[in-house]
Amino acid sequence: MGKINDVFSSRIHLSVYLDGGYHVFDESIYHISDLTPTSKQLWKKPIGVLELGILKVDGLHPMKARDGRGTSDAYCVAKYGRKWVNGSDNKDLLIGKVRVRISTLETGRVYPNSYPLLMLHPSGVKKMGEPNLAIRFSCYSMVDLMQMYFKPHLPKMHYKRPLNVMEQEMLRQQAVNVVAARLSRAEPPLRKEVVEYMSDTKSHLWSMRRSKANFYRLMSGFSGFLSVGRWLGEVSTWKHPMTTVLVHILFLMLVCFPELIMPTMFLYVFVIGMWNWRFRPRHPPHMNSKLSYTDGVTTDELDEEFDTFPSTKSPDIVLWRYGRLRSVAGRVQSVVGDLATQGERVQALVSWLDPRPSSMFMAFCLVSAVVLYMTPFQIPILIGGFYFLRHPMFRSKVPPAPVNFYRRLPALTDSML
């Protein structure tokens, strides 16, 4: 038999990241505590000192049994930026987390406070204990501290040559593994599960509860604009005649003296801010079960959140959850499609997709330009304002002509499969 030469060939795809000008995330971007570059030569000087005192823990939930009694051989892990402090190598279950944002602390003030340890289980949220902490933040220079608010968050390389989302996520996974390997060799050692829990490595996974919570957060964020819209609606419909008359007087003053518009707006915001100063939080904000929507979530939604990936449930349960996810995604799809339709209608005014409304809009723009050039700008504003504030006896149940014109503009929905 002749000699057989086995030839093996392959291809290696290698990505190397050696630039120390980037910051490699090892925790969730929503709770990031360090944004310095990897290279120590690029680190800026510190702006202050954070002091944390762990005083005691009240009402700690027993996690194991010893001599027929429930007990907890608990330990604590503290993290800020690259600095980790842990107390023991005992192999216990996770019992909760305390998160404090440094920017919410007043400089030089000691915050002795108790924080409930809230842990989400498949059966619901449970209070596992209540540690008492003392926190104080002291800054070296108030001017440097104020300047930090106007400086970019990330190092310069993130803006000169930005990393895409996939690269950032891949680097984050590797950074968590590196940190976990380093802390596993520390004394006392720290398990990888604790590092992943502190770094919120599962924050990107799907959760019906978290999706609902984010939706209500979005609605709460826009509640101020919605309240202003409702108030304007009440003013325009003369629900409170005295308020509407006062708005007429204020409107006339601002139109006659336009130089008062911007000062009035800033003064109004200042008054609102100073009024809310009386109700400012006295303690740093912490985990909020109501904000996390743990009270309105169903048992099946919690079971889905704690399910592994890929799922270990039966095909029937996975199929039912997939159908529920499709229904939720369908509603989101409808909202996104409606927003896209409104934007396409605005573009249709000048795109000549429908030549008739485009020609009418061009004629309107030309006439408006000539009229506005020849008349003082207060006149159109007065006419528009009085039209908006007109009495209900001059209103019709039918939508006005501009609204009807806008709703008849074409969109690209007819071109979609």
CSV table of C-alpha atoms in Angstrom, one decimal:
chain,number,residue,atom,x,y,z
A,1,MET,CA,0.0,0.0,0.0
A,2,GLY,CA,1.2,3.4,-0.8
A,3,LYS,CA,1.6,6.2,1.8
A,4,ILE,CA,-1.5,8.3,2.2
A,5,ASN,CA,-1.0,12.0,2.9
A,6,ASP,CA,-3.9,13.5,4.8
A,7,VAL,CA,-4.2,17.1,4.0
A,8,PHE,CA,-6.3,19.3,6.3
A,9,SER,CA,-7.2,22.8,5.4
A,10,SER,CA,-9.5,25.3,7.2
A,11,ARG,CA,-10.2,28.9,7.6
A,12,ILE,CA,-10.0,30.9,10.8
A,13,HIS,CA,-12.0,34.1,11.2
A,14,LEU,CA,-10.3,36.2,13.8
A,15,SER,CA,-11.4,39.6,15.3
A,16,VAL,CA,-8.9,41.3,17.5
A,17,TYR,CA,-9.8,44.4,19.6
A,18,LEU,CA,-6.6,45.9,21.0
A,19,ASP,CA,-7.4,49.6,21.1
A,20,GLY,CA,-7.4,50.8,24.7
A,21,GLY,CA,-9.3,54.0,23.7
A,22,TYR,CA,-12.7,52.1,23.9
A,23,HIS,CA,-14.7,51.3,27.0
A,24,VAL,CA,-15.7,47.6,27.0
A,25,PHE,CA,-19.1,47.2,28.8
A,26,ASP,CA,-19.3,44.5,31.3
A,27,GLU,CA,-22.7,45.4,32.7
A,28,SER,CA,-26.0,46.7,31.5
A,29,ILE,CA,-26.0,50.1,29.8
A,30,TYR,CA,-28.9,51.2,31.9
A,31,HIS,CA,-27.0,50.7,35.1
A,32,ILE,CA,-23.4,51.4,34.0
A,33,SER,CA,-21.1,52.5,36.7
A,34,ASP,CA,-17.9,53.0,34.8
A,35,LEU,CA,-17.3,54.6,31.4
A,36,THR,CA,-13.5,55.0,31.4
A,37,PRO,CA,-11.3,53.7,28.6
A,38,THR,CA,-9.6,50.4,28.9
A,39,SER,CA,-6.1,52.0,28.8
A,40,LYS,CA,-5.1,53.4,32.1
A,41,GLN,CA,-3.1,56.2,30.4
A,42,LEU,CA,-6.4,57.7,29.3
A,43,TRP,CA,-8.1,57.7,32.6
A,44,LYS,CA,-9.2,61.1,34.0
A,45,LYS,CA,-8.6,62.2,37.5
A,46,PRO,CA,-11.3,61.2,40.0
A,47,ILE,CA,-13.9,63.8,41.0
A,48,GLY,CA,-14.8,62.5,44.4
A,49,VAL,CA,-15.0,59.7,46.9
A,50,LEU,CA,-17.9,57.3,47.5
A,51,GLU,CA,-18.2,55.8,51.0
A,52,LEU,CA,-20.4,52.8,51.6
A,53,GLY,CA,-21.1,51.3,55.0
A,54,ILE,CA,-23.1,48.0,55.3
A,55,LEU,CA,-24.5,48.2,58.8
A,56,LYS,CA,-26.9,45.2,59.2
A,57,VAL,CA,-29.7,43.2,57.6
A,58,ASP,CA,-33.1,42.9,59.1
A,59,GLY,CA,-35.7,40.2,58.3
A,60,LEU,CA,-33.4,38.1,56.2
A,61,HIS,CA,-35.4,35.3,54.6
A,62,PRO,CA,-34.0,31.8,55.5
A,63,MET,CA,-32.5,30.0,52.5
A,64,LYS,CA,-31.4,26.7,54.1
A,65,ALA,CA,-32.1,24.5,57.1
A,66,ARG,CA,-29.6,23.7,59.9
A,67,ASP,CA,-30.5,21.6,63.0
A,68,GLY,CA,-34.1,21.7,62.0
A,69,ARG,CA,-34.2,25.5,61.9
A,70,GLY,CA,-34.2,27.9,58.9
A,71,THR,CA,-31.0,29.9,58.6
A,72,SER,CA,-29.1,32.0,56.0
A,73,ASP,CA,-25.4,32.0,55.7
A,74,ALA,CA,-25.5,35.2,53.5
A,75,TYR,CA,-22.7,37.3,52.1
A,76,CYS,CA,-22.7,40.7,50.3
A,77,VAL,CA,-21.1,41.8,47.1
A,78,ALA,CA,-20.6,45.5,46.3
A,79,LYS,CA,-19.6,46.8,42.9
A,80,TYR,CA,-18.7,50.2,41.5
A,81,GLY,CA,-16.9,50.4,38.2
A,82,ARG,CA,-13.9,48.0,38.2
A,83,LYS,CA,-13.9,47.7,42.0
A,84,TRP,CA,-15.6,44.6,43.5
A,85,VAL,CA,-15.9,43.8,47.2
A,86,ASN,CA,-17.3,40.5,48.3
A,87,GLY,CA,-17.6,38.9,51.7
A,88,SER,CA,-17.6,35.1,51.5
A,89,ASP,CA,-17.3,32.1,49.3
A,90,ASN,CA,-20.4,30.4,50.6
A,91,LYS,CA,-22.6,28.9,47.9
A,92,ASP,CA,-25.9,30.5,48.6
A,93,LEU,CA,-28.8,31.4,46.3
A,94,LEU,CA,-29.3,35.0,45.1
A,95,ILE,CA,-31.6,36.9,47.4
A,96,GLY,CA,-31.7,40.4,45.9
A,97,LYS,CA,-29.9,43.5,44.8
A,98,VAL,CA,-29.6,47.2,45.8
A,99,ARG,CA,-28.9,49.7,43.1
A,100,VAL,CA,-28.1,53.4,44.0
A,101,ARG,CA,-27.4,56.0,41.4
A,102,ILE,CA,-24.6,58.3,42.5
A,103,SER,CA,-26.0,61.4,40.8
A,104,THR,CA,-29.1,61.2,43.1
A,105,LEU,CA,-26.9,61.8,46.2
A,106,GLU,CA,-26.3,65.3,47.6
A,107,THR,CA,-22.7,66.1,48.0
A,108,GLY,CA,-21.3,65.5,51.5
A,109,ARG,CA,-24.6,64.2,52.9
A,110,VAL,CA,-24.8,60.9,54.7
A,111,TYR,CA,-27.8,58.7,53.7
A,112,PRO,CA,-28.5,56.1,56.4
A,113,ASN,CA,-31.4,54.1,54.9
A,114,SER,CA,-32.8,50.6,54.6
A,115,TYR,CA,-33.4,49.1,51.2
A,116,PRO,CA,-35.8,46.1,50.7
A,117,LEU,CA,-34.3,43.1,48.9
A,118,LEU,CA,-36.9,42.3,46.3
A,119,MET,CA,-36.5,39.1,44.4
A,120,LEU,CA,-38.7,38.0,41.5
A,121,HIS,CA,-39.7,34.3,41.6
A,122,PRO,CA,-42.0,32.3,39.4
A,123,SER,CA,-44.7,32.7,42.1
A,124,GLY,CA,-44.3,36.5,42.3
A,125,VAL,CA,-42.1,39.1,44.0
A,126,LYS,CA,-40.8,38.3,47.5
A,127,LYS,CA,-39.1,40.5,50.1
A,128,MET,CA,-36.0,38.6,51.1
A,129,GLY,CA,-34.6,41.0,53.7
A,130,GLU,CA,-33.8,44.6,54.4
A,131,PRO,CA,-30.2,45.7,54.6
A,132,ASN,CA,-29.3,49.0,56.3
A,133,LEU,CA,-26.7,51.0,54.4
A,134,ALA,CA,-24.9,54.3,54.9
A,135,ILE,CA,-23.8,56.1,51.8
A,136,ARG,CA,-21.9,59.4,51.3
A,137,PHE,CA,-20.5,61.0,48.2
A,138,SER,CA,-17.9,63.7,48.6
A,139,CYS,CA,-16.5,65.7,45.6
A,140,TYR,CA,-13.1,67.3,45.4
A,141,SER,CA,-14.3,70.3,43.3
A,142,MET,CA,-17.9,71.3,42.7
A,143,VAL,CA,-16.9,73.0,39.4
A,144,ASP,CA,-15.4,69.7,38.1
A,145,LEU,CA,-18.5,67.9,39.2
A,146,MET,CA,-20.8,70.3,37.3
A,147,GLN,CA,-18.6,70.1,34.2
A,148,MET,CA,-19.1,66.3,34.1
A,149,TYR,CA,-22.7,66.8,33.1
A,150,PHE,CA,-21.6,68.5,29.9
A,151,LYS,CA,-18.9,66.0,28.8
A,152,PRO,CA,-19.6,63.0,26.6
A,153,HIS,CA,-20.4,59.8,28.3
A,154,LEU,CA,-18.1,57.5,26.3
A,155,PRO,CA,-14.4,57.8,25.4
A,156,LYS,CA,-13.6,59.6,22.1
A,157,MET,CA,-13.0,56.4,20.1
A,158,HIS,CA,-16.7,55.5,20.5
A,159,TYR,CA,-17.5,58.6,18.5
A,160,LYS,CA,-14.6,58.6,16.0
A,161,ARG,CA,-14.9,55.0,15.1
A,162,PRO,CA,-18.1,53.7,16.7
A,163,LEU,CA,-18.7,50.0,17.3
A,164,ASN,CA,-21.9,48.5,16.1
A,165,VAL,CA,-24.4,46.8,18.4
A,166,MET,CA,-23.3,43.3,17.6
A,167,GLU,CA,-19.6,44.1,18.4
A,168,GLN,CA,-20.6,45.8,21.6
A,169,GLU,CA,-22.7,42.8,22.7
A,170,MET,CA,-20.0,40.3,21.8
A,171,LEU,CA,-17.3,42.3,23.6
A,172,ARG,CA,-19.6,42.6,26.6
A,173,GLN,CA,-20.0,38.8,26.9
A,174,GLN,CA,-16.3,38.3,26.7
A,175,ALA,CA,-15.7,41.1,29.3
A,176,VAL,CA,-18.2,39.4,31.7
A,177,ASN,CA,-16.3,36.1,31.3
A,178,VAL,CA,-13.0,37.7,31.9
A,179,VAL,CA,-14.2,39.5,35.1
A,180,ALA,CA,-15.8,36.2,36.3
A,181,ALA,CA,-12.6,34.3,35.7
A,182,ARG,CA,-10.6,36.9,37.6
A,183,LEU,CA,-12.9,37.0,40.5
A,184,SER,CA,-13.1,33.2,40.7
A,185,ARG,CA,-9.4,33.3,41.6
A,186,ALA,CA,-9.8,36.0,44.2
A,187,GLU,CA,-9.8,35.4,47.9
A,188,PRO,CA,-12.5,34.7,48.8
A,189,PRO,CA,-13.6,33.6,45.3
A,190,LEU,CA,-16.8,34.8,43.6
A,191,ARG,CA,-18.9,32.5,41.5
A,192,LYS,CA,-19.8,33.3,37.8
A,193,GLU,CA,-23.5,33.3,38.5
A,194,VAL,CA,-23.1,36.2,41.0
A,195,VAL,CA,-21.0,38.2,38.4
A,196,GLU,CA,-23.7,37.7,35.8
A,197,TYR,CA,-26.4,38.7,38.2
A,198,MET,CA,-24.6,41.9,39.1
A,199,SER,CA,-23.9,42.7,35.5
A,200,ASP,CA,-27.5,42.1,34.4
A,201,THR,CA,-26.5,39.8,31.6
A,202,LYS,CA,-30.1,38.6,31.0
A,203,SER,CA,-31.6,42.1,30.7
A,204,HIS,CA,-31.9,41.7,26.9
A,205,LEU,CA,-34.1,38.6,27.0
A,206,TRP,CA,-37.8,38.8,26.3
A,207,SER,CA,-40.2,39.4,29.2
A,208,MET,CA,-43.9,40.2,28.9
A,209,ARG,CA,-43.8,41.8,32.3
A,210,ARG,CA,-40.8,44.1,31.4
A,211,SER,CA,-42.5,45.0,28.1
A,212,LYS,CA,-45.6,46.1,29.9
A,213,ALA,CA,-43.6,48.0,32.5
A,214,ASN,CA,-41.7,49.8,29.7
A,215,PHE,CA,-45.0,50.7,28.0
A,216,TYR,CA,-46.4,52.3,31.2
A,217,ARG,CA,-43.0,54.1,31.7
A,218,LEU,CA,-43.4,55.5,28.2
A,219,MET,CA,-47.0,56.6,28.9
A,220,SER,CA,-45.8,58.2,32.2
A,221,GLY,CA,-43.1,60.1,30.4
A,222,PHE,CA,-45.5,61.6,28.0
A,223,SER,CA,-48.2,62.2,30.7
A,224,GLY,CA,-47.1,65.9,30.9
A,225,PHE,CA,-47.7,66.5,27.2
A,226,LEU,CA,-51.0,64.6,27.4
A,227,SER,CA,-52.1,66.8,30.3
A,228,VAL,CA,-51.2,69.9,28.4
A,229,GLY,CA,-53.2,68.6,25.4
A,230,ARG,CA,-56.2,67.9,27.6
A,231,TRP,CA,-55.9,71.3,29.2
A,232,LEU,CA,-55.8,73.0,25.8
A,233,GLY,CA,-58.8,71.0,24.7
A,234,GLU,CA,-60.8,72.2,27.8
A,235,VAL,CA,-59.7,75.7,27.1
A,236,SER,CA,-60.7,75.6,23.4
A,237,THR,CA,-64.1,74.1,24.2
A,238,TRP,CA,-64.8,76.7,27.0
A,239,LYS,CA,-65.3,74.0,29.7
A,240,HIS,CA,-64.2,76.7,32.2
A,241,PRO,CA,-65.1,80.1,30.7
A,242,MET,CA,-63.1,82.1,33.2
A,243,THR,CA,-59.9,80.2,32.4
A,244,THR,CA,-60.6,80.6,28.7
A,245,VAL,CA,-61.0,84.3,29.0
A,246,LEU,CA,-57.7,84.6,31.0
A,247,VAL,CA,-56.0,82.6,28.2
A,248,HIS,CA,-57.4,85.0,25.6
A,249,ILE,CA,-55.9,87.9,27.6
A,250,LEU,CA,-52.5,86.2,27.9
A,251,PHE,CA,-52.6,85.3,24.3
A,252,LEU,CA,-53.2,88.9,23.2
A,253,MET,CA,-50.4,90.1,25.5
A,254,LEU,CA,-47.9,87.6,24.0
A,255,VAL,CA,-48.9,88.5,20.4
A,256,CYS,CA,-48.7,92.2,21.0
A,257,PHE,CA,-45.4,91.9,22.8
A,258,PRO,CA,-43.6,88.9,21.2
A,259,GLU,CA,-40.4,89.6,23.1
A,260,LEU,CA,-42.1,88.2,26.2
A,261,ILE,CA,-42.8,84.8,24.8
A,262,MET,CA,-39.4,83.1,25.5
A,263,PRO,CA,-39.0,84.8,29.0
A,264,THR,CA,-42.5,83.7,29.9
A,265,MET,CA,-41.8,80.1,28.8
A,266,PHE,CA,-38.6,79.9,30.8
A,267,LEU,CA,-40.2,81.5,33.8
A,268,TYR,CA,-43.1,79.1,33.7
A,269,VAL,CA,-40.7,76.1,33.7
A,270,PHE,CA,-38.7,77.7,36.5
A,271,VAL,CA,-41.9,78.0,38.6
A,272,ILE,CA,-42.9,74.4,38.0
A,273,GLY,CA,-39.4,73.2,38.9
A,274,MET,CA,-39.2,75.2,42.1
A,275,TRP,CA,-42.7,74.0,43.0
A,276,ASN,CA,-41.6,70.3,42.6
A,277,TRP,CA,-38.5,71.0,44.7
A,278,ARG,CA,-40.7,70.8,47.8
A,279,PHE,CA,-41.6,67.2,46.9
A,280,ARG,CA,-38.1,66.1,45.9
A,281,PRO,CA,-37.0,62.5,47.1
A,282,ARG,CA,-35.5,62.4,50.5
A,283,HIS,CA,-33.7,59.1,49.9
A,284,PRO,CA,-32.1,57.6,46.8
A,285,PRO,CA,-34.6,55.7,44.6
A,286,HIS,CA,-34.5,52.0,44.7
A,287,MET,CA,-36.3,48.9,43.3
A,288,ASN,CA,-40.0,49.7,42.7
A,289,SER,CA,-42.3,46.7,42.4
A,290,LYS,CA,-45.1,48.9,41.1
A,291,LEU,CA,-42.9,50.4,38.4
A,292,SER,CA,-41.6,46.9,37.5
A,293,TYR,CA,-45.3,45.8,37.0
A,294,THR,CA,-44.9,42.8,39.3
A,295,ASP,CA,-48.4,43.2,40.7
A,296,GLY,CA,-50.4,42.9,37.5
A,297,VAL,CA,-48.3,40.1,35.9
A,298,THR,CA,-49.9,36.7,35.5
A,299,THR,CA,-48.4,33.4,36.7
A,300,ASP,CA,-47.8,32.1,33.1
A,301,GLU,CA,-46.0,35.3,32.2
A,302,LEU,CA,-43.7,34.9,35.2
A,303,ASP,CA,-43.1,31.2,34.3
A,304,GLU,CA,-42.2,32.3,30.7
A,305,GLU,CA,-39.8,34.9,32.0
A,306,PHE,CA,-37.9,32.3,34.1
A,307,ASP,CA,-37.9,29.7,31.3
A,308,THR,CA,-34.5,28.8,29.9
A,309,PHE,CA,-33.4,29.5,26.4
A,310,PRO,CA,-34.1,27.4,24.4
A,311,SER,CA,-37.3,26.6,26.2
A,312,THR,CA,-37.8,23.4,28.2
A,313,LYS,CA,-41.6,23.6,28.2
A,314,SER,CA,-43.9,21.3,26.3
A,315,PRO,CA,-44.6,22.1,22.6
A,316,ASP,CA,-48.2,23.0,23.4
A,317,ILE,CA,-47.1,25.6,26.0
A,318,VAL,CA,-44.5,27.0,23.7
A,319,LEU,CA,-47.0,27.2,20.8
A,320,TRP,CA,-49.5,29.0,23.0
A,321,ARG,CA,-46.9,31.5,24.1
A,322,TYR,CA,-45.8,32.0,20.6
A,323,GLY,CA,-49.4,32.9,19.6
A,324,ARG,CA,-49.6,35.4,22.4
A,325,LEU,CA,-46.3,36.9,21.4
A,326,ARG,CA,-47.6,37.2,17.8
A,327,SER,CA,-50.7,39.1,19.0
A,328,VAL,CA,-48.6,41.5,21.0
A,329,ALA,CA,-46.2,42.0,18.1
A,330,GLY,CA,-49.2,42.5,15.8
A,331,ARG,CA,-50.4,45.5,17.9
A,332,VAL,CA,-47.0,47.0,18.0
A,333,GLN,CA,-46.7,46.4,14.2
A,334,SER,CA,-50.0,48.3,13.7
A,335,VAL,CA,-48.9,51.3,15.8
A,336,VAL,CA,-45.5,51.5,13.9
A,337,GLY,CA,-47.4,51.2,10.6
A,338,ASP,CA,-49.8,54.0,11.6
A,339,LEU,CA,-46.9,56.3,12.5
A,340,ALA,CA,-45.2,55.5,9.2
A,341,THR,CA,-48.4,56.3,7.3
A,342,GLN,CA,-48.7,59.7,9.0
A,343,GLY,CA,-45.1,60.5,8.0
A,344,GLU,CA,-45.7,59.4,4.4
A,345,ARG,CA,-48.8,61.6,4.2
A,346,VAL,CA,-46.6,64.6,5.1
A,347,GLN,CA,-44.1,63.6,2.4
A,348,ALA,CA,-47.0,63.2,-0.1
A,349,LEU,CA,-47.6,66.9,0.0
A,350,VAL,CA,-44.4,67.6,-2.0
A,351,SER,CA,-43.7,64.2,-3.6
A,352,TRP,CA,-46.6,64.5,-6.2
A,353,LEU,CA,-47.7,61.0,-5.5
A,354,ASP,CA,-51.2,62.4,-5.9
A,355,PRO,CA,-50.9,65.4,-8.2
A,356,ARG,CA,-54.1,67.1,-7.2
A,357,PRO,CA,-53.4,67.7,-3.4
A,358,SER,CA,-49.8,68.5,-4.2
A,359,SER,CA,-50.8,71.2,-6.7
A,360,MET,CA,-53.3,72.6,-4.2
A,361,PHE,CA,-50.6,72.6,-1.5
A,362,MET,CA,-48.1,74.3,-3.8
A,363,ALA,CA,-50.7,77.0,-4.6
A,364,PHE,CA,-51.4,77.4,-0.9
A,365,CYS,CA,-47.7,77.8,-0.1
A,366,LEU,CA,-47.3,80.4,-2.8
A,367,VAL,CA,-50.3,82.5,-1.7
A,368,SER,CA,-49.3,82.1,2.0
A,369,ALA,CA,-45.7,83.3,1.2
A,370,VAL,CA,-47.1,86.5,-0.5
A,371,VAL,CA,-49.7,87.2,2.2
A,372,LEU,CA,-47.3,86.7,5.0
A,373,TYR,CA,-44.7,88.9,3.3
A,374,MET,CA,-47.1,91.7,3.0
A,375,THR,CA,-48.9,91.5,6.4
A,376,PRO,CA,-47.5,91.7,10.0
A,377,PHE,CA,-46.8,88.3,11.5
A,378,GLN,CA,-49.1,89.1,14.5
A,379,ILE,CA,-52.2,89.0,12.2
A,380,PRO,CA,-52.0,85.3,11.2
A,381,ILE,CA,-51.2,84.3,14.7
A,382,LEU,CA,-54.2,86.2,16.1
A,383,ILE,CA,-56.5,84.7,13.5
A,384,GLY,CA,-55.2,81.2,14.2
A,385,GLY,CA,-55.4,81.6,17.9
A,386,PHE,CA,-58.9,83.0,17.9
A,387,TYR,CA,-60.0,80.2,15.5
A,388,PHE,CA,-58.6,77.6,17.9
A,389,LEU,CA,-60.3,79.3,20.9
A,390,ARG,CA,-63.6,79.9,19.2
A,391,HIS,CA,-66.8,79.3,21.2
A,392,PRO,CA,-68.5,75.9,20.9
A,393,MET,CA,-71.5,77.6,19.1
A,394,PHE,CA,-69.1,78.2,16.2
A,395,ARG,CA,-67.8,74.6,16.1
A,396,SER,CA,-69.1,71.7,14.1
A,397,LYS,CA,-69.1,68.0,14.8
A,398,VAL,CA,-67.6,67.3,11.4
A,399,PRO,CA,-63.7,67.4,11.2
A,400,PRO,CA,-62.4,70.7,9.7
A,401,ALA,CA,-61.3,70.9,6.1
A,402,PRO,CA,-57.5,70.8,6.8
A,403,VAL,CA,-57.9,67.5,8.7
A,404,ASN,CA,-60.0,66.0,5.9
A,405,PHE,CA,-57.4,67.1,3.4
A,406,TYR,CA,-54.6,65.5,5.4
A,407,ARG,CA,-56.5,62.2,5.9
A,408,ARG,CA,-57.0,61.9,2.1
A,409,LEU,CA,-53.3,62.2,1.3
A,410,PRO,CA,-51.9,58.9,-0.1
A,411,ALA,CA,-49.4,56.7,1.7
A,412,LEU,CA,-47.3,53.7,0.7
A,413,THR,CA,-49.5,51.1,2.4
A,414,ASP,CA,-51.0,50.1,-1.0
A,415,SER,CA,-47.5,49.1,-2.2
A,416,MET,CA,-46.9,46.7,0.6
A,417,LEU,CA,-47.5,43.0,0.3
